[in-house]
Amino acid sequence: MSDDTEHPAPQEESLFEAPPMAEQERMCEAILFATSEPVSAREIEARMPHGCDAAEALVHLRKRYEGRGVHLVKVGDAWAMRTAPDLGFLMQKETVETRKLSRAAIETLAIIAYHQPVTRAEIEEIRGVSVSRGTVDQLLEMEWIRFGRRKMTPGRPVTFVVTPHFLDHFGLENARDLPGLKELRAAGLLENRPPPGDMPQMGEGDEDLDEETGEGQSELFED
């Protein structure tokens, strides 16, 4: 008589055992030193043997580098090796000189960083003057800002947000780590600026119009 009873299939056991955590740390370390851009834990784990936990290994590795000449820092959802902030002066001879941002660009960048996601109209309302195409194009070219989701309002205007490149440049993990008013004043970024309540009057008398065409940045908001 045949036995028609179904038997559960035996569970497959992994043929490979995950490396010790110390070895996983070494793997993460090697990947991070070989990459020029911040890399996410998921991307790191995809390169590691089966069963590895890159997220846990990165936490251990970050502690291991505390107090060293280089630090493991988190940039948004990614990780990167960076020179310790107090040793940055050693790299001054190797820094690349970049063009200085205009007052309009600094104000626009600050508004996006503190109010993101924010539309062009909202930026102009806060600044009190129009935003030129060149100002936003410069920030986009530097990869410090990018287009965000369209706002669910009439016309569905596009929004702007800061990028991981912006966070990385200023040594921030996320936008919540941006300095407050006290730190901005200490850095001279709010010198001769009106108080927060008068923000809409910033730049009054200093129209930020497109010198070439006199047009705004409307094309950035077209479908």
PDB file of C-alpha atoms in Angstrom:
ATOM      1  CA  MET A   1       0.000   0.000   0.000  1.00  0.00           C
ATOM      2  CA  SER A   2       1.422   3.351  -0.971  1.00  0.00           C
ATOM      3  CA  ASP A   3       1.784   6.076   1.601  1.00  0.00           C
ATOM      4  CA  ASP A   4       0.129   9.245   0.275  1.00  0.00           C
ATOM      5  CA  THR A   5       1.031  11.262   3.393  1.00  0.00           C
ATOM      6  CA  GLU A   6       2.882  14.398   2.437  1.00  0.00           C
ATOM      7  CA  HIS A   7       6.112  14.955   4.278  1.00  0.00           C
ATOM      8  CA  PRO A   8       7.500  18.488   4.696  1.00  0.00           C
ATOM      9  CA  ALA A   9      10.603  19.135   2.668  1.00  0.00           C
ATOM     10  CA  PRO A  10      13.728  19.329   4.797  1.00  0.00           C
ATOM     11  CA  GLN A  11      14.913  22.874   5.393  1.00  0.00           C
ATOM     12  CA  GLU A  12      18.018  23.772   3.507  1.00  0.00           C
ATOM     13  CA  GLU A  13      20.924  24.731   5.669  1.00  0.00           C
ATOM     14  CA  SER A  14      23.391  27.350   4.516  1.00  0.00           C
ATOM     15  CA  LEU A  15      26.558  25.821   3.167  1.00  0.00           C
ATOM     16  CA  PHE A  16      28.488  28.917   4.181  1.00  0.00           C
ATOM     17  CA  GLU A  17      28.979  30.385   7.630  1.00  0.00           C
ATOM     18  CA  ALA A  18      29.246  34.153   7.908  1.00  0.00           C
ATOM     19  CA  PRO A  19      32.777  35.372   8.655  1.00  0.00           C
ATOM     20  CA  PRO A  20      33.523  36.619  12.195  1.00  0.00           C
ATOM     21  CA  MET A  21      32.460  40.198  12.864  1.00  0.00           C
ATOM     22  CA  ALA A  22      36.100  41.334  13.008  1.00  0.00           C
ATOM     23  CA  GLU A  23      36.583  40.037   9.474  1.00  0.00           C
ATOM     24  CA  GLN A  24      33.376  41.719   8.318  1.00  0.00           C
ATOM     25  CA  GLU A  25      34.741  45.002   9.683  1.00  0.00           C
ATOM     26  CA  ARG A  26      37.907  44.520   7.637  1.00  0.00           C
ATOM     27  CA  MET A  27      35.832  43.912   4.509  1.00  0.00           C
ATOM     28  CA  CYS A  28      33.800  47.082   5.067  1.00  0.00           C
ATOM     29  CA  GLU A  29      37.004  48.997   5.708  1.00  0.00           C
ATOM     30  CA  ALA A  30      38.540  47.791   2.445  1.00  0.00           C
ATOM     31  CA  ILE A  31      35.453  48.733   0.419  1.00  0.00           C
ATOM     32  CA  LEU A  32      35.212  52.188   1.970  1.00  0.00           C
ATOM     33  CA  PHE A  33      38.862  52.999   1.305  1.00  0.00           C
ATOM     34  CA  ALA A  34      38.523  51.901  -2.316  1.00  0.00           C
ATOM     35  CA  THR A  35      35.492  54.108  -3.089  1.00  0.00           C
ATOM     36  CA  SER A  36      35.656  57.825  -3.810  1.00  0.00           C
ATOM     37  CA  GLU A  37      31.986  58.467  -3.032  1.00  0.00           C
ATOM     38  CA  PRO A  38      29.904  57.595   0.057  1.00  0.00           C
ATOM     39  CA  VAL A  39      28.446  54.078  -0.218  1.00  0.00           C
ATOM     40  CA  SER A  40      25.375  52.643   1.487  1.00  0.00           C
ATOM     41  CA  ALA A  41      25.358  49.664   3.846  1.00  0.00           C
ATOM     42  CA  ARG A  42      23.219  47.757   1.335  1.00  0.00           C
ATOM     43  CA  GLU A  43      25.788  48.290  -1.422  1.00  0.00           C
ATOM     44  CA  ILE A  44      28.595  47.205   0.889  1.00  0.00           C
ATOM     45  CA  GLU A  45      26.735  44.086   2.005  1.00  0.00           C
ATOM     46  CA  ALA A  46      26.086  43.115  -1.625  1.00  0.00           C
ATOM     47  CA  ARG A  47      29.847  42.765  -2.082  1.00  0.00           C
ATOM     48  CA  MET A  48      30.358  40.717   1.074  1.00  0.00           C
ATOM     49  CA  PRO A  49      29.947  36.939   1.577  1.00  0.00           C
ATOM     50  CA  HIS A  50      26.526  35.470   2.300  1.00  0.00           C
ATOM     51  CA  GLY A  51      25.298  36.013   5.844  1.00  0.00           C
ATOM     52  CA  CYS A  52      27.290  39.180   6.561  1.00  0.00           C
ATOM     53  CA  ASP A  53      25.692  42.089   8.399  1.00  0.00           C
ATOM     54  CA  ALA A  54      27.272  45.244   6.973  1.00  0.00           C
ATOM     55  CA  ALA A  55      25.160  47.587   9.103  1.00  0.00           C
ATOM     56  CA  GLU A  56      26.412  46.042  12.341  1.00  0.00           C
ATOM     57  CA  ALA A  57      29.980  45.858  11.068  1.00  0.00           C
ATOM     58  CA  LEU A  58      29.892  49.558  10.175  1.00  0.00           C
ATOM     59  CA  VAL A  59      28.750  50.498  13.681  1.00  0.00           C
ATOM     60  CA  HIS A  60      31.683  48.595  15.179  1.00  0.00           C
ATOM     61  CA  LEU A  61      34.076  50.056  12.617  1.00  0.00           C
ATOM     62  CA  ARG A  62      32.888  53.581  13.376  1.00  0.00           C
ATOM     63  CA  LYS A  63      33.740  53.130  17.058  1.00  0.00           C
ATOM     64  CA  ARG A  64      37.113  51.652  16.150  1.00  0.00           C
ATOM     65  CA  TYR A  65      38.048  54.814  14.227  1.00  0.00           C
ATOM     66  CA  GLU A  66      37.055  57.244  16.986  1.00  0.00           C
ATOM     67  CA  GLY A  67      40.011  59.437  17.870  1.00  0.00           C
ATOM     68  CA  ARG A  68      42.007  58.394  14.800  1.00  0.00           C
ATOM     69  CA  GLY A  69      43.280  60.550  11.921  1.00  0.00           C
ATOM     70  CA  VAL A  70      40.361  59.468   9.755  1.00  0.00           C
ATOM     71  CA  HIS A  71      36.774  58.959  10.843  1.00  0.00           C
ATOM     72  CA  LEU A  72      33.969  56.811   9.508  1.00  0.00           C
ATOM     73  CA  VAL A  73      31.071  59.196   8.980  1.00  0.00           C
ATOM     74  CA  LYS A  74      27.493  58.730   7.876  1.00  0.00           C
ATOM     75  CA  VAL A  75      26.301  60.926   5.018  1.00  0.00           C
ATOM     76  CA  GLY A  76      22.550  60.559   4.661  1.00  0.00           C
ATOM     77  CA  ASP A  77      22.066  56.807   4.148  1.00  0.00           C
ATOM     78  CA  ALA A  78      25.652  56.228   3.037  1.00  0.00           C
ATOM     79  CA  TRP A  79      29.058  55.885   4.711  1.00  0.00           C
ATOM     80  CA  ALA A  80      32.475  57.349   3.925  1.00  0.00           C
ATOM     81  CA  MET A  81      35.977  57.712   5.333  1.00  0.00           C
ATOM     82  CA  ARG A  82      36.872  61.347   6.028  1.00  0.00           C
ATOM     83  CA  THR A  83      39.821  63.194   7.554  1.00  0.00           C
ATOM     84  CA  ALA A  84      39.293  64.105  11.219  1.00  0.00           C
ATOM     85  CA  PRO A  85      37.946  67.698  11.348  1.00  0.00           C
ATOM     86  CA  ASP A  86      40.791  68.949  13.565  1.00  0.00           C
ATOM     87  CA  LEU A  87      43.366  67.744  11.010  1.00  0.00           C
ATOM     88  CA  GLY A  88      41.804  69.412   8.012  1.00  0.00           C
ATOM     89  CA  PHE A  89      44.539  72.071   7.990  1.00  0.00           C
ATOM     90  CA  LEU A  90      46.995  69.399   6.829  1.00  0.00           C
ATOM     91  CA  MET A  91      45.096  69.117   3.545  1.00  0.00           C
ATOM     92  CA  GLN A  92      45.037  72.827   2.722  1.00  0.00           C
ATOM     93  CA  LYS A  93      47.710  72.584   0.040  1.00  0.00           C
ATOM     94  CA  GLU A  94      45.624  70.010  -1.803  1.00  0.00           C
ATOM     95  CA  THR A  95      42.303  71.812  -1.692  1.00  0.00           C
ATOM     96  CA  VAL A  96      40.769  72.978  -4.972  1.00  0.00           C
ATOM     97  CA  GLU A  97      39.858  76.642  -5.129  1.00  0.00           C
ATOM     98  CA  THR A  98      36.248  77.124  -6.152  1.00  0.00           C
ATOM     99  CA  ARG A  99      34.389  80.241  -7.188  1.00  0.00           C
ATOM    100  CA  LYS A 100      32.868  82.167  -4.339  1.00  0.00           C
ATOM    101  CA  LEU A 101      29.121  81.940  -3.992  1.00  0.00           C
ATOM    102  CA  SER A 102      27.205  85.171  -4.386  1.00  0.00           C
ATOM    103  CA  ARG A 103      25.014  86.495  -1.612  1.00  0.00           C
ATOM    104  CA  ALA A 104      21.972  85.446  -3.653  1.00  0.00           C
ATOM    105  CA  ALA A 105      23.294  81.883  -3.974  1.00  0.00           C
ATOM    106  CA  ILE A 106      24.131  81.652  -0.261  1.00  0.00           C
ATOM    107  CA  GLU A 107      20.676  82.893   0.727  1.00  0.00           C
ATOM    108  CA  THR A 108      18.962  80.565  -1.745  1.00  0.00           C
ATOM    109  CA  LEU A 109      21.012  77.586  -0.553  1.00  0.00           C
ATOM    110  CA  ALA A 110      20.287  78.389   3.100  1.00  0.00           C
ATOM    111  CA  ILE A 111      16.541  78.662   2.455  1.00  0.00           C
ATOM    112  CA  ILE A 112      16.503  75.305   0.651  1.00  0.00           C
ATOM    113  CA  ALA A 113      18.542  73.629   3.408  1.00  0.00           C
ATOM    114  CA  TYR A 114      16.344  74.897   6.247  1.00  0.00           C
ATOM    115  CA  HIS A 115      12.950  74.747   4.523  1.00  0.00           C
ATOM    116  CA  GLN A 116      13.250  71.752   2.168  1.00  0.00           C
ATOM    117  CA  PRO A 117      11.345  70.661   0.235  1.00  0.00           C
ATOM    118  CA  VAL A 118      10.714  74.222  -0.974  1.00  0.00           C
ATOM    119  CA  THR A 119       9.464  75.645  -4.263  1.00  0.00           C
ATOM    120  CA  ARG A 120      10.922  78.551  -6.225  1.00  0.00           C
ATOM    121  CA  ALA A 121       7.924  80.709  -5.293  1.00  0.00           C
ATOM    122  CA  GLU A 122       8.471  79.974  -1.609  1.00  0.00           C
ATOM    123  CA  ILE A 123      12.178  80.844  -1.912  1.00  0.00           C
ATOM    124  CA  GLU A 124      11.259  84.176  -3.500  1.00  0.00           C
ATOM    125  CA  GLU A 125       8.661  84.855  -0.805  1.00  0.00           C
ATOM    126  CA  ILE A 126      11.244  84.321   1.947  1.00  0.00           C
ATOM    127  CA  ARG A 127      14.011  86.300   0.200  1.00  0.00           C
ATOM    128  CA  GLY A 128      11.713  89.077  -0.928  1.00  0.00           C
ATOM    129  CA  VAL A 129      13.282  89.143  -4.418  1.00  0.00           C
ATOM    130  CA  SER A 130      13.137  86.972  -7.509  1.00  0.00           C
ATOM    131  CA  VAL A 131      15.520  84.026  -7.946  1.00  0.00           C
ATOM    132  CA  SER A 132      17.553  84.088 -11.139  1.00  0.00           C
ATOM    133  CA  ARG A 133      18.049  81.074 -13.355  1.00  0.00           C
ATOM    134  CA  GLY A 134      21.819  81.412 -12.983  1.00  0.00           C
ATOM    135  CA  THR A 135      21.709  81.227  -9.186  1.00  0.00           C
ATOM    136  CA  VAL A 136      19.847  77.923  -9.085  1.00  0.00           C
ATOM    137  CA  ASP A 137      21.786  76.555 -12.065  1.00  0.00           C
ATOM    138  CA  GLN A 138      25.042  77.157 -10.174  1.00  0.00           C
ATOM    139  CA  LEU A 139      23.797  75.250  -7.120  1.00  0.00           C
ATOM    140  CA  LEU A 140      22.531  72.427  -9.337  1.00  0.00           C
ATOM    141  CA  GLU A 141      25.873  72.301 -11.172  1.00  0.00           C
ATOM    142  CA  MET A 142      27.725  72.064  -7.850  1.00  0.00           C
ATOM    143  CA  GLU A 143      25.367  69.201  -6.950  1.00  0.00           C
ATOM    144  CA  TRP A 144      24.494  70.873  -3.666  1.00  0.00           C
ATOM    145  CA  ILE A 145      20.775  70.903  -4.487  1.00  0.00           C
ATOM    146  CA  ARG A 146      18.530  68.731  -6.648  1.00  0.00           C
ATOM    147  CA  PHE A 147      14.916  68.596  -7.741  1.00  0.00           C
ATOM    148  CA  GLY A 148      12.531  67.081  -5.213  1.00  0.00           C
ATOM    149  CA  ARG A 149       8.972  65.883  -5.596  1.00  0.00           C
ATOM    150  CA  ARG A 150       6.348  68.103  -7.143  1.00  0.00           C
ATOM    151  CA  LYS A 151       4.123  69.785  -4.596  1.00  0.00           C
ATOM    152  CA  MET A 152       0.480  68.737  -4.614  1.00  0.00           C
ATOM    153  CA  THR A 153      -0.794  72.266  -5.190  1.00  0.00           C
ATOM    154  CA  PRO A 154      -2.211  73.971  -8.299  1.00  0.00           C
ATOM    155  CA  GLY A 155       0.367  73.765 -11.060  1.00  0.00           C
ATOM    156  CA  ARG A 156       2.244  71.039  -9.163  1.00  0.00           C
ATOM    157  CA  PRO A 157       5.449  73.126  -8.795  1.00  0.00           C
ATOM    158  CA  VAL A 158       8.722  71.241  -8.400  1.00  0.00           C
ATOM    159  CA  THR A 159      10.565  71.500  -5.104  1.00  0.00           C
ATOM    160  CA  PHE A 160      14.257  71.744  -4.244  1.00  0.00           C
ATOM    161  CA  VAL A 161      16.189  69.784  -1.602  1.00  0.00           C
ATOM    162  CA  VAL A 162      19.853  69.565  -0.617  1.00  0.00           C
ATOM    163  CA  THR A 163      21.954  66.597  -1.745  1.00  0.00           C
ATOM    164  CA  PRO A 164      24.331  64.155  -0.025  1.00  0.00           C
ATOM    165  CA  HIS A 165      27.172  66.146  -1.662  1.00  0.00           C
ATOM    166  CA  PHE A 166      26.054  69.213   0.295  1.00  0.00           C
ATOM    167  CA  LEU A 167      25.906  67.229   3.543  1.00  0.00           C
ATOM    168  CA  ASP A 168      29.276  65.633   2.845  1.00  0.00           C
ATOM    169  CA  HIS A 169      30.936  68.982   2.091  1.00  0.00           C
ATOM    170  CA  PHE A 170      29.831  70.443   5.419  1.00  0.00           C
ATOM    171  CA  GLY A 171      30.360  67.248   7.414  1.00  0.00           C
ATOM    172  CA  LEU A 172      26.682  66.708   8.198  1.00  0.00           C
ATOM    173  CA  GLU A 173      24.889  63.393   8.627  1.00  0.00           C
ATOM    174  CA  ASN A 174      21.534  64.896   7.691  1.00  0.00           C
ATOM    175  CA  ALA A 175      19.832  68.270   7.368  1.00  0.00           C
ATOM    176  CA  ARG A 176      18.787  68.171  11.031  1.00  0.00           C
ATOM    177  CA  ASP A 177      22.456  68.736  11.926  1.00  0.00           C
ATOM    178  CA  LEU A 178      22.491  72.193  10.310  1.00  0.00           C
ATOM    179  CA  PRO A 179      23.758  74.948  12.645  1.00  0.00           C
ATOM    180  CA  GLY A 180      21.350  77.224  14.455  1.00  0.00           C
ATOM    181  CA  LEU A 181      21.156  81.007  14.339  1.00  0.00           C
ATOM    182  CA  LYS A 182      23.864  81.390  17.008  1.00  0.00           C
ATOM    183  CA  GLU A 183      26.353  79.324  15.021  1.00  0.00           C
ATOM    184  CA  LEU A 184      25.480  81.108  11.767  1.00  0.00           C
ATOM    185  CA  ARG A 185      26.064  84.516  13.355  1.00  0.00           C
ATOM    186  CA  ALA A 186      29.365  83.308  14.827  1.00  0.00           C
ATOM    187  CA  ALA A 187      30.443  82.226  11.350  1.00  0.00           C
ATOM    188  CA  GLY A 188      29.545  85.637   9.946  1.00  0.00           C
ATOM    189  CA  LEU A 189      26.826  84.246   7.683  1.00  0.00           C
ATOM    190  CA  LEU A 190      24.109  86.389   9.285  1.00  0.00           C
ATOM    191  CA  GLU A 191      26.137  89.588   9.601  1.00  0.00           C
ATOM    192  CA  ASN A 192      24.062  92.672   8.779  1.00  0.00           C
ATOM    193  CA  ARG A 193      21.056  90.423   8.218  1.00  0.00           C
ATOM    194  CA  PRO A 194      17.585  91.228   9.596  1.00  0.00           C
ATOM    195  CA  PRO A 195      16.060  89.029  12.331  1.00  0.00           C
ATOM    196  CA  PRO A 196      14.084  85.902  11.323  1.00  0.00           C
ATOM    197  CA  GLY A 197      10.787  87.769  11.452  1.00  0.00           C
ATOM    198  CA  ASP A 198      12.018  90.127   8.743  1.00  0.00           C
ATOM    199  CA  MET A 199      13.297  87.397   6.406  1.00  0.00           C
ATOM    200  CA  PRO A 200      10.965  88.372   3.520  1.00  0.00           C
ATOM    201  CA  GLN A 201      12.852  91.693   3.294  1.00  0.00           C
ATOM    202  CA  MET A 202      16.269  90.027   2.821  1.00  0.00           C
ATOM    203  CA  GLY A 203      17.975  91.438  -0.239  1.00  0.00           C
ATOM    204  CA  GLU A 204      15.567  94.364  -0.528  1.00  0.00           C
ATOM    205  CA  GLY A 205      16.857  96.779  -3.130  1.00  0.00           C
ATOM    206  CA  ASP A 206      19.172  94.117  -4.556  1.00  0.00           C
ATOM    207  CA  GLU A 207      17.014  92.476  -7.215  1.00  0.00           C
ATOM    208  CA  ASP A 208      18.365  89.052  -8.205  1.00  0.00           C
ATOM    209  CA  LEU A 209      17.203  89.002 -11.827  1.00  0.00           C
ATOM    210  CA  ASP A 210      18.648  87.110 -14.779  1.00  0.00           C
ATOM    211  CA  GLU A 211      21.011  89.618 -16.376  1.00  0.00           C
ATOM    212  CA  GLU A 212      21.016  87.893 -19.740  1.00  0.00           C
ATOM    213  CA  THR A 213      17.359  87.304 -20.431  1.00  0.00           C
ATOM    214  CA  GLY A 214      15.505  89.035 -17.592  1.00  0.00           C
ATOM    215  CA  GLU A 215      13.458  85.883 -17.239  1.00  0.00           C
ATOM    216  CA  GLY A 216      12.890  83.752 -14.181  1.00  0.00           C
ATOM    217  CA  GLN A 217      13.331  80.056 -13.833  1.00  0.00           C
ATOM    218  CA  SER A 218       9.897  79.010 -15.004  1.00  0.00           C
ATOM    219  CA  GLU A 219      11.241  76.273 -17.284  1.00  0.00           C
ATOM    220  CA  LEU A 220      12.339  74.331 -14.219  1.00  0.00           C
ATOM    221  CA  PHE A 221       8.718  73.916 -13.271  1.00  0.00           C
ATOM    222  CA  GLU A 222       7.367  72.687 -16.582  1.00  0.00           C
ATOM    223  CA  ASP A 223       6.366  69.065 -17.108  1.00  0.00           C
TER     224      ASP A 223
END
